[in-house]
Short mmCIF file of C-alpha atoms and ligand atoms in Angstrom, two decimals:
data_model
loop_
_atom_site.label_atom_id
_atom_site.label_comp_id
_atom_site.label_asym_id
_atom_site.label_seq_id
_atom_site.Cartn_x
_atom_site.Cartn_y
_atom_site.Cartn_z
CA MET A 1 -57.38 2.94 107.57
CA GLN A 2 -55.25 0.04 108.76
CA ASP A 3 -52.36 0.73 111.12
CA HIS A 4 -48.81 -0.37 110.38
CA PRO A 5 -48.83 -4.17 110.06
CA ASP A 6 -46.00 -4.72 112.48
CA GLN A 7 -47.86 -2.93 115.21
CA ASN A 8 -51.27 -4.44 114.82
CA LYS A 9 -50.70 -7.91 115.96
CA ASN A 10 -47.49 -9.33 117.22
CA ILE A 11 -48.33 -12.99 117.25
CA ILE A 12 -49.40 -14.58 114.00
CA GLU A 13 -51.85 -17.29 114.98
CA ASP A 14 -53.13 -17.59 111.46
CA ASP A 15 -52.44 -18.93 108.01
CA VAL A 16 -49.27 -17.62 106.42
CA ILE A 17 -47.75 -17.69 102.94
CA ILE A 18 -43.97 -17.71 102.81
CA VAL A 19 -42.31 -15.95 99.92
CA GLY A 20 -38.68 -16.83 99.31
CA LEU A 21 -36.64 -14.70 97.00
CA PHE A 22 -33.16 -15.80 96.01
CA ILE A 23 -30.65 -14.13 93.77
CA GLY A 24 -28.85 -16.39 91.29
CA SER A 25 -29.33 -20.12 90.87
CA PRO A 26 -30.96 -22.58 93.33
CA SER A 27 -28.93 -24.23 96.08
CA MET A 28 -29.59 -26.74 98.88
CA GLU A 29 -29.18 -23.97 101.40
CA ASP A 30 -32.36 -22.25 100.08
CA ASP A 31 -34.62 -25.06 101.32
CA TYR A 32 -33.01 -24.93 104.71
CA GLN A 33 -33.56 -21.18 104.92
CA ILE A 34 -37.23 -21.52 104.00
CA ASN A 35 -37.75 -24.40 106.45
CA GLU A 36 -36.09 -22.36 109.17
CA LEU A 37 -38.48 -19.49 108.46
CA GLU A 38 -41.39 -21.92 108.67
CA ARG A 39 -40.15 -23.06 112.10
CA LEU A 40 -39.91 -19.44 113.21
CA ILE A 41 -43.52 -18.89 112.10
CA ASN A 42 -44.65 -22.11 113.82
CA THR A 43 -43.02 -20.89 117.02
CA LEU A 44 -45.36 -17.91 116.83
CA GLY A 45 -48.35 -20.21 116.36
CA GLY A 46 -48.67 -19.56 112.62
CA ASN A 47 -49.55 -22.17 110.00
CA VAL A 48 -47.71 -22.05 106.68
CA ILE A 49 -50.09 -22.93 103.84
CA ASP A 50 -47.71 -22.38 100.95
CA LYS A 51 -44.13 -21.53 100.13
CA ILE A 52 -43.60 -19.53 96.97
CA ILE A 53 -40.00 -19.43 95.79
CA GLN A 54 -38.68 -17.00 93.22
CA TYR A 55 -35.23 -16.75 91.65
CA ARG A 56 -34.22 -13.43 90.16
CA LYS A 57 -31.07 -11.89 88.76
CA LYS A 58 -31.49 -8.87 91.00
CA ILE A 59 -34.05 -7.50 93.41
CA ASP A 60 -36.68 -4.98 92.37
CA PRO A 61 -35.74 -1.67 94.03
CA LYS A 62 -39.35 -0.63 94.62
CA TYR A 63 -41.18 -3.84 95.49
CA TYR A 64 -38.30 -6.24 96.17
CA LEU A 65 -40.14 -8.90 94.12
CA GLY A 66 -41.35 -8.32 90.57
CA LYS A 67 -44.66 -6.44 90.40
CA GLY A 68 -46.32 -9.28 88.42
CA LYS A 69 -45.25 -11.83 91.03
CA LEU A 70 -46.48 -9.60 93.80
CA LYS A 71 -49.90 -9.34 92.12
CA ASN A 72 -50.07 -13.18 91.86
CA ILE A 73 -49.18 -13.55 95.53
CA TYR A 74 -51.79 -10.99 96.50
CA ASP A 75 -54.52 -12.69 94.44
CA PHE A 76 -53.59 -16.07 95.86
CA ALA A 77 -53.65 -14.79 99.44
CA ILE A 78 -57.09 -13.23 98.91
CA GLU A 79 -58.39 -16.45 97.34
CA GLN A 80 -57.06 -18.49 100.29
CA LYS A 81 -58.32 -15.92 102.82
CA CYS A 82 -54.75 -15.78 104.10
CA LYS A 83 -53.87 -12.60 106.01
CA TYR A 84 -50.08 -12.81 106.24
CA VAL A 85 -47.26 -12.95 103.75
CA VAL A 86 -43.78 -13.38 105.19
CA ILE A 87 -40.63 -12.76 103.14
CA ASN A 88 -37.48 -14.78 103.88
CA ASN A 89 -35.12 -11.81 103.81
CA ASP A 90 -34.99 -8.47 105.51
CA ILE A 91 -36.37 -5.93 103.14
CA SER A 92 -35.75 -2.22 103.27
CA PRO A 93 -38.20 0.00 105.17
CA SER A 94 -39.32 1.68 101.93
CA GLN A 95 -39.89 -1.68 100.18
CA ILE A 96 -41.99 -2.93 103.07
CA LYS A 97 -44.04 0.29 102.88
CA ASN A 98 -44.48 -0.06 99.11
CA ILE A 99 -45.56 -3.71 99.31
CA GLN A 100 -47.91 -2.88 102.16
CA SER A 101 -49.63 -0.18 100.15
CA PHE A 102 -49.84 -2.58 97.16
CA PHE A 103 -51.50 -5.15 99.46
CA LYS A 104 -53.82 -2.42 100.78
CA ASP A 105 -55.08 -3.38 104.24
CA LYS A 106 -56.16 -6.88 103.28
CA VAL A 107 -52.88 -8.76 103.52
CA MET A 108 -50.09 -8.01 105.98
CA ILE A 109 -46.46 -8.20 104.94
CA LYS A 110 -43.73 -9.11 107.38
CA ASP A 111 -40.04 -9.80 106.96
CA ARG A 112 -37.78 -12.24 108.78
CA THR A 113 -36.55 -9.70 111.33
CA GLY A 114 -40.16 -8.76 112.12
CA ILE A 115 -40.88 -12.42 112.86
CA ILE A 116 -37.80 -12.83 115.07
CA LEU A 117 -38.73 -9.69 117.00
CA ASP A 118 -42.25 -11.09 117.53
CA ILE A 119 -40.85 -14.36 118.93
CA PHE A 120 -38.59 -12.46 121.29
CA LYS A 121 -41.56 -10.44 122.43
CA LYS A 122 -43.58 -13.59 123.01
CA HIS A 123 -40.82 -15.30 125.01
CA ALA A 124 -39.52 -12.37 127.07
CA LYS A 125 -40.19 -13.05 130.75
CA THR A 126 -38.20 -10.69 132.93
CA LYS A 127 -38.32 -6.91 133.07
CA GLU A 128 -34.87 -6.81 131.47
CA SER A 129 -35.70 -8.90 128.42
CA LYS A 130 -39.06 -7.19 128.03
CA THR A 131 -37.33 -3.81 128.01
CA GLN A 132 -34.63 -5.08 125.64
CA ILE A 133 -37.18 -6.32 123.15
CA LYS A 134 -39.29 -3.15 123.37
CA LEU A 135 -36.18 -1.17 122.49
CA ALA A 136 -35.31 -3.43 119.55
CA GLN A 137 -38.87 -3.20 118.23
CA LEU A 138 -38.94 0.59 118.38
CA GLU A 139 -35.58 0.80 116.62
CA TYR A 140 -36.94 -1.49 113.93
CA LEU A 141 -40.11 0.58 113.69
CA LEU A 142 -38.55 4.05 113.50
CA PRO A 143 -37.54 4.00 109.80
CA ARG A 144 -40.75 2.18 108.91
CA LEU A 145 -43.18 4.70 110.35
CA THR A 146 -45.85 5.69 107.85
CA ARG A 147 -48.24 8.59 107.88
CA GLN A 148 -51.19 6.41 108.75
CA TRP A 149 -49.43 5.14 111.83
CA THR A 150 -51.18 7.53 114.19
CA HIS A 151 -52.37 5.38 117.07
CA LEU A 152 -49.05 6.12 118.70
CA GLU A 153 -50.69 9.15 120.30
CA ARG A 154 -53.15 6.91 122.05
CA GLN A 155 -50.39 4.51 123.12
CA MET A 156 -48.33 7.31 124.59
CA GLY A 157 -51.33 8.63 126.49
CA GLY A 158 -51.31 11.95 124.67
CA VAL A 159 -48.13 13.09 126.43
CA GLY A 160 -45.96 15.23 124.17
CA THR A 161 -48.17 14.50 121.20
CA ARG A 162 -48.92 18.13 120.40
CA GLY A 163 -46.69 19.11 117.53
CA GLY A 164 -44.55 22.20 117.51
CA PRO A 165 -45.14 24.81 114.81
CA GLY A 166 -44.95 23.19 111.38
CA GLU A 167 -44.41 19.68 112.82
CA THR A 168 -46.27 17.09 110.77
CA GLN A 169 -47.91 13.98 112.20
CA ILE A 170 -45.10 11.75 110.97
CA GLU A 171 -42.53 14.03 112.61
CA ILE A 172 -44.48 13.89 115.88
CA ASP A 173 -44.56 10.08 115.68
CA ARG A 174 -40.82 9.91 115.02
CA ARG A 175 -40.11 12.25 117.93
CA LEU A 176 -42.26 10.17 120.28
CA VAL A 177 -40.52 6.95 119.24
CA ARG A 178 -37.09 8.54 119.64
CA ASN A 179 -37.99 9.78 123.14
CA GLN A 180 -39.28 6.35 124.07
CA ILE A 181 -36.03 4.78 122.78
CA LEU A 182 -34.00 7.10 125.00
CA LYS A 183 -36.15 6.27 128.01
CA LEU A 184 -35.77 2.52 127.46
CA LYS A 185 -32.00 2.86 127.05
CA LYS A 186 -31.84 4.62 130.42
CA GLU A 187 -33.94 1.91 132.05
CA LEU A 188 -31.65 -0.77 130.62
CA GLN A 189 -28.60 1.05 131.92
CA LYS A 190 -30.10 0.95 135.42
CA ILE A 191 -30.77 -2.79 135.17
CA SER A 192 -27.29 -3.33 133.79
CA ASN A 193 -25.76 -1.54 136.81
CA THR A 194 -27.47 -4.02 139.13
CA ARG A 195 -26.04 -6.81 137.02
CA THR A 196 -22.53 -5.38 137.43
CA THR A 197 -22.91 -5.52 141.22
CA GLN A 198 -23.99 -9.15 140.99
CA LYS A 199 -21.00 -9.88 138.76
CA LYS A 200 -18.58 -8.41 141.31
CA ASN A 201 -19.88 -10.86 143.88
CA ARG A 202 -18.97 -13.76 141.62
CA LYS A 203 -15.47 -12.62 140.71
CA ASN A 204 -13.66 -15.48 142.40
CA ILE A 205 -15.29 -18.34 140.65
CA TYR A 206 -14.60 -19.80 137.20
CA LYS A 207 -17.37 -18.83 134.77
CA VAL A 208 -18.62 -20.89 131.85
CA SER A 209 -21.31 -19.78 129.37
CA LEU A 210 -23.34 -21.79 126.90
CA VAL A 211 -23.58 -20.31 123.43
CA GLY A 212 -25.14 -21.73 120.31
CA TYR A 213 -27.68 -21.58 117.56
CA THR A 214 -31.26 -21.52 118.76
CA ASN A 215 -32.58 -25.03 119.50
CA ALA A 216 -29.07 -26.55 119.68
CA GLY A 217 -29.82 -27.84 123.17
CA LYS A 218 -28.13 -25.28 125.43
CA SER A 219 -30.81 -25.38 128.13
CA THR A 220 -30.82 -29.18 127.98
CA VAL A 221 -27.04 -29.18 128.55
CA MET A 222 -27.61 -26.83 131.48
CA ARG A 223 -30.17 -29.23 132.85
CA SER A 224 -28.10 -32.38 132.47
CA VAL A 225 -24.89 -30.84 133.80
CA SER A 226 -26.57 -29.23 136.79
CA GLN A 227 -29.26 -31.89 137.21
CA LYS A 228 -31.72 -29.14 137.86
CA THR A 229 -34.61 -27.85 135.84
CA ALA A 230 -34.10 -25.41 132.99
CA TYR A 231 -36.68 -24.28 130.47
CA VAL A 232 -36.38 -26.63 127.50
CA LYS A 233 -38.72 -26.49 124.57
CA ASP A 234 -38.67 -27.51 120.94
CA GLU A 235 -39.20 -23.91 119.93
CA LEU A 236 -36.86 -21.31 118.53
CA PHE A 237 -35.57 -18.82 121.08
CA ALA A 238 -37.14 -20.61 124.05
CA THR A 239 -34.56 -18.99 126.34
CA LEU A 240 -34.11 -15.23 126.36
CA ASP A 241 -33.08 -14.57 129.93
CA THR A 242 -29.71 -15.58 131.21
CA SER A 243 -29.95 -18.11 134.00
CA THR A 244 -27.05 -19.15 136.16
CA ARG A 245 -26.22 -22.21 138.27
CA ARG A 246 -23.29 -23.07 140.47
CA ILE A 247 -21.92 -26.50 139.66
CA LYS A 248 -19.55 -28.52 141.80
CA ILE A 249 -17.36 -30.98 139.88
CA ASP A 250 -15.52 -32.25 142.95
CA LYS A 251 -14.29 -31.05 146.33
CA ASN A 252 -11.96 -28.41 144.94
CA ASN A 253 -13.50 -27.47 141.66
CA SER A 254 -16.72 -25.69 140.99
CA PHE A 255 -17.84 -23.22 138.38
CA ILE A 256 -20.77 -21.06 137.39
CA LEU A 257 -22.68 -22.10 134.28
CA SER A 258 -24.82 -19.55 132.40
CA ASP A 259 -27.46 -20.32 129.81
CA THR A 260 -27.94 -17.53 127.27
CA VAL A 261 -30.13 -16.42 124.40
CA GLY A 262 -29.67 -18.46 121.22
CA PHE A 263 -28.21 -17.15 117.98
CA ILE A 264 -29.49 -17.41 114.44
CA ARG A 265 -27.96 -16.49 111.09
CA ASN A 266 -28.34 -12.78 110.35
CA LEU A 267 -29.48 -12.06 113.87
CA PRO A 268 -30.70 -8.47 113.56
CA ASP A 269 -28.02 -6.05 114.74
CA ASN A 270 -30.39 -3.94 116.83
CA LEU A 271 -31.47 -7.09 118.63
CA ILE A 272 -27.89 -7.97 119.54
CA ALA A 273 -27.35 -4.36 120.59
CA SER A 274 -30.44 -4.41 122.81
CA PHE A 275 -29.38 -7.69 124.36
CA ARG A 276 -25.85 -6.43 124.93
CA SER A 277 -26.25 -6.39 128.68
CA THR A 278 -27.62 -9.96 128.79
CA LEU A 279 -24.93 -11.03 126.37
CA GLY A 280 -22.43 -9.09 128.48
CA GLU A 281 -22.46 -12.18 130.67
CA LEU A 282 -20.41 -13.77 127.89
CA SER A 283 -17.60 -11.24 128.01
CA ASP A 284 -17.30 -11.93 131.72
CA SER A 285 -16.89 -15.69 131.14
CA ASP A 286 -13.64 -17.62 131.39
CA LEU A 287 -14.86 -20.27 128.97
CA LEU A 288 -17.53 -20.54 126.28
CA LEU A 289 -19.16 -23.85 125.43
CA LYS A 290 -20.20 -23.67 121.79
CA ILE A 291 -23.12 -26.07 121.61
CA ILE A 292 -23.72 -27.42 118.10
CA ASP A 293 -26.62 -29.62 117.01
CA ILE A 294 -24.69 -32.34 115.16
CA SER A 295 -27.91 -33.79 113.70
CA SER A 296 -28.54 -30.61 111.71
CA SER A 297 -27.32 -30.59 108.11
CA GLU A 298 -26.38 -26.97 108.68
CA TYR A 299 -24.07 -27.46 111.67
CA GLU A 300 -21.19 -25.67 109.90
CA MET A 301 -23.30 -22.60 109.28
CA HIS A 302 -24.43 -22.73 112.94
CA LEU A 303 -20.81 -22.67 114.07
CA GLU A 304 -20.15 -19.77 111.72
CA SER A 305 -23.13 -17.82 113.07
CA ILE A 306 -21.87 -18.26 116.62
CA ASN A 307 -18.47 -16.92 115.63
CA THR A 308 -20.03 -13.98 113.77
CA VAL A 309 -22.00 -12.92 116.86
CA LEU A 310 -18.99 -13.42 119.16
CA ASN A 311 -16.84 -11.29 116.83
CA TYR A 312 -19.55 -8.64 116.75
CA LEU A 313 -19.46 -8.60 120.55
CA LYS A 314 -15.64 -8.40 120.35
CA ILE A 315 -15.17 -11.61 122.30
CA GLY A 316 -14.14 -13.84 119.38
CA ASP A 317 -10.84 -14.67 121.10
CA LYS A 318 -12.33 -16.12 124.31
CA ASP A 319 -11.32 -19.61 125.38
CA PHE A 320 -13.89 -22.14 124.17
CA LEU A 321 -14.80 -25.81 123.83
CA ILE A 322 -16.85 -27.11 120.91
CA VAL A 323 -19.59 -29.45 122.12
CA PHE A 324 -21.45 -31.45 119.47
CA ASN A 325 -24.86 -32.31 120.93
CA LYS A 326 -27.69 -34.67 119.92
CA ILE A 327 -25.42 -37.60 118.95
CA ASP A 328 -28.32 -39.90 119.89
CA ILE A 329 -30.26 -38.89 116.77
CA LEU A 330 -27.31 -38.65 114.41
CA MET A 331 -27.87 -40.92 111.40
CA ASP A 332 -24.43 -40.65 109.88
CA LYS A 333 -22.13 -41.93 112.65
CA ILE A 334 -19.07 -41.53 110.39
CA LEU A 335 -19.51 -37.79 110.75
CA ILE A 336 -18.24 -38.05 114.34
CA ASP A 337 -14.92 -39.53 113.14
CA LYS A 338 -14.63 -36.83 110.52
CA LEU A 339 -15.33 -34.07 113.05
CA LYS A 340 -12.87 -35.55 115.54
CA ILE A 341 -10.14 -34.94 112.96
CA LEU A 342 -11.34 -31.41 112.19
CA TYR A 343 -11.92 -30.50 115.83
CA PRO A 344 -9.60 -32.70 117.93
CA LYS A 345 -10.63 -31.09 121.20
CA ALA A 346 -14.38 -31.26 120.58
CA ILE A 347 -16.70 -33.25 122.84
CA PHE A 348 -19.58 -35.35 121.53
CA ILE A 349 -22.60 -35.64 123.79
CA SER A 350 -26.30 -36.18 124.04
CA ALA A 351 -27.62 -33.80 126.64
CA TYR A 352 -31.04 -35.36 126.36
CA LYS A 353 -29.90 -38.97 126.87
CA LYS A 354 -27.09 -37.85 129.20
CA LEU A 355 -24.38 -39.47 127.08
CA ASN A 356 -20.75 -38.41 127.67
CA ILE A 357 -21.69 -35.68 130.14
CA GLU A 358 -18.76 -36.93 132.25
CA ASP A 359 -16.39 -36.11 129.38
CA LEU A 360 -17.75 -32.62 129.28
CA SER A 361 -17.23 -32.15 133.03
CA LYS A 362 -13.69 -33.51 132.71
CA SER A 363 -12.84 -31.09 129.91
CA ILE A 364 -14.23 -28.17 131.91
CA LYS A 365 -12.21 -29.28 134.93
CA LYS A 366 -9.07 -29.40 132.80
CA LYS A 367 -9.71 -25.83 131.69
CA ILE A 368 -10.30 -24.70 135.28
CA THR A 369 -7.11 -26.34 136.49
CA LYS A 370 -5.15 -24.85 133.60
CA SER A 371 -6.42 -21.37 134.37
CA ASN A 372 -5.36 -21.73 137.99
CA ILE A 373 -1.94 -20.76 139.20
CA LYS A 374 0.15 -22.79 141.62
CA GLN A 375 1.71 -21.17 144.66
CA LYS A 376 3.58 -21.96 147.87
CA ILE A 377 1.90 -20.35 150.90
CA CYS A 378 3.22 -20.43 154.47
CA VAL A 379 0.74 -19.80 157.30
CA ASN A 380 1.23 -19.71 161.07
CA TYR A 381 -0.66 -22.32 163.08
CA SER A 382 -2.44 -19.48 164.91
CA GLU A 383 -4.14 -18.31 161.67
CA GLY A 384 -7.06 -20.73 161.90
CA LYS A 385 -9.40 -18.66 159.71
CA LEU A 386 -6.85 -18.35 156.92
CA ILE A 387 -6.12 -22.08 157.00
CA ASP A 388 -9.86 -22.72 156.67
CA GLN A 389 -10.02 -20.35 153.72
CA ILE A 390 -7.15 -22.13 151.97
CA TYR A 391 -8.90 -25.47 152.30
CA ARG A 392 -12.18 -23.95 151.20
CA GLU A 393 -11.06 -21.96 148.16
CA CYS A 394 -7.92 -23.68 146.89
CA GLU A 395 -6.94 -27.10 145.75
CA VAL A 396 -4.26 -28.19 148.22
CA ILE A 397 -1.70 -30.16 146.22
CA ASN A 398 0.75 -30.66 149.06
CA MET A 399 1.07 -29.71 152.73
CA LYS A 400 4.11 -29.85 155.07
CA GLU A 401 3.91 -29.16 158.80
CA GLN A 402 6.92 -27.17 159.98
CA ASP A 403 7.75 -26.11 163.58
CA ASN A 404 5.89 -22.77 163.62
CA TYR A 405 3.93 -22.79 160.38
CA ILE A 406 2.30 -24.91 157.71
CA GLU A 407 3.68 -24.87 154.19
CA PHE A 408 0.95 -25.29 151.60
CA TYR A 409 1.40 -25.88 147.91
CA VAL A 410 -1.93 -24.89 146.33
CA SER A 411 -3.66 -24.36 143.01
CA ALA A 412 -6.39 -21.69 142.67
CA LYS A 413 -7.53 -18.68 140.70
CA GLU A 414 -4.94 -15.93 140.75
CA ASN A 415 -7.17 -13.42 142.55
CA ILE A 416 -7.96 -15.92 145.33
CA ILE A 417 -4.27 -16.56 145.91
CA ASN A 418 -3.57 -12.83 145.90
CA LYS A 419 -6.29 -12.27 148.48
CA ILE A 420 -4.77 -14.89 150.77
CA LEU A 421 -1.23 -13.54 150.28
CA ASP A 422 -2.49 -10.02 151.13
CA LYS A 423 -3.91 -11.29 154.41
CA ILE A 424 -0.60 -12.95 155.27
CA LYS A 425 1.31 -9.70 154.63
CA LYS A 426 -0.99 -7.90 157.07
N1 LIG B 1 -32.59 -36.03 120.62
C1 LIG B 1 -32.07 -35.03 121.32
N2 LIG B 1 -32.77 -33.92 121.50
C2 LIG B 1 -32.22 -32.92 122.24
C3 LIG B 1 -30.93 -33.04 122.81
N3 LIG B 1 -30.65 -31.89 123.48
C4 LIG B 1 -31.74 -31.09 123.33
N4 LIG B 1 -32.69 -31.70 122.58
C5 LIG B 1 -34.01 -31.18 122.21
O1 LIG B 1 -33.84 -30.03 121.37
C6 LIG B 1 -34.87 -29.06 121.64
C7 LIG B 1 -34.26 -27.75 122.02
O2 LIG B 1 -33.57 -27.88 123.24
P1 LIG B 1 -33.24 -26.64 124.19
O3 LIG B 1 -32.34 -27.15 125.27
O4 LIG B 1 -34.45 -25.89 124.56
O5 LIG B 1 -32.38 -25.77 123.15
P2 LIG B 1 -31.75 -24.32 123.36
O6 LIG B 1 -30.42 -24.32 122.67
O7 LIG B 1 -31.75 -23.95 124.80
O8 LIG B 1 -32.78 -23.45 122.52
P3 LIG B 1 -33.16 -21.88 122.66
O9 LIG B 1 -33.30 -21.54 124.09
O10 LIG B 1 -34.42 -21.82 121.91
O11 LIG B 1 -32.06 -21.12 121.97
C8 LIG B 1 -35.74 -29.66 122.76
O12 LIG B 1 -36.83 -30.30 122.17
C9 LIG B 1 -34.80 -30.68 123.41
O13 LIG B 1 -35.48 -31.74 124.04
C10 LIG B 1 -30.20 -34.27 122.60
O14 LIG B 1 -29.09 -34.48 123.06
N5 LIG B 1 -30.83 -35.20 121.84
MG1 LIG B 2 -32.73 -22.49 125.78
#
């Protein structure tokens, strides 16, 4: 008997048939959705041999698709010796189980969330992202457990696999998965505590985070702004782990720039929840750069998806700048003029060709300066260390030498100024 399809093999390096089901009448958006799914499958190393699209008035409660259609798909897959069928939407756990039993063990069915989880698993590099993805996968698996899914015992090394009185195999499996979920949550909490300590150490500096749809060019922006390497690849969800660089704009202004995991429409909720600690970096930011691929016909939907995730994370009201990227490959140059009217504060760049990166730095600097407060500070000549600190951490706008003290007029983050004022009081 075949195990659950989502557990057998996580990377599809095989032929795949895409099945797209849409309710109502066709729209342009459908093609985009199917092409996006194909790119997700390519990222896993899969090769799409056909895309079967079906329009229905409503979904079939048992099989999602019509039974006749399902039979055709199955026959076609067998004829083509194709082992995977991927559906464009997320289907309910019971539908996935019903289709799987219809397909017997010859063809595997996966849905879009299953594919996204597989990509995350493939790209996770650090202990934190690996743990986050394991958690998301188990949460996805829990309602989909079937009776035949018994190799869990082997995976868990036989620990706690003996059922209590009257406990069936499926109940044992569910219990094991739930225990594992709890364990992973605890592990993540520990990692997140370390992150909080690191955050405290960076309290005094202005923090900027890159957010955007996957493949928008966030890591490329990171690379061109910091002029250091960042992992850039023409793959979906190339970056999963937050990376951080300190960037100096000029003598008095520097900031921390963080690259984060990309978003996608209908990003599975349990995935966002698992990545909450990584994404927590965002809530700690002073400014978000929303990176949008202007060359994509779906840039509006990308912007919407970003806002949906930010609202979900309850940080929809954070200060932000919209950055339209990839202007070098934009065919319709008139679009820039149109967008300038819609988004007067937006910046138009090519991270790859390093076009208008200066504008981006200037806009960030403006934000930093605006967030700073201005303050008069008087310091005795004898306070050499404090005078050093003022020059190091503040922008000195004006300085007057008096008989016994120096009068500074400075601009800096409020907490830096408070720290200096506290020292003067002492
Ligand atoms: N032509 C062009 N290509 C770009 C530009 N910026 C990024 N790219 C390309 O777009 C692809 C994705 O870039 P990344 O920087 O990895 O995108 P990302 O937003 O970090 O993607 P994820 O980490 O997967 O979410 C790569 O092939 C880049 O070379 C640009 O300004 N112009
Ligand atoms: Mg990236």
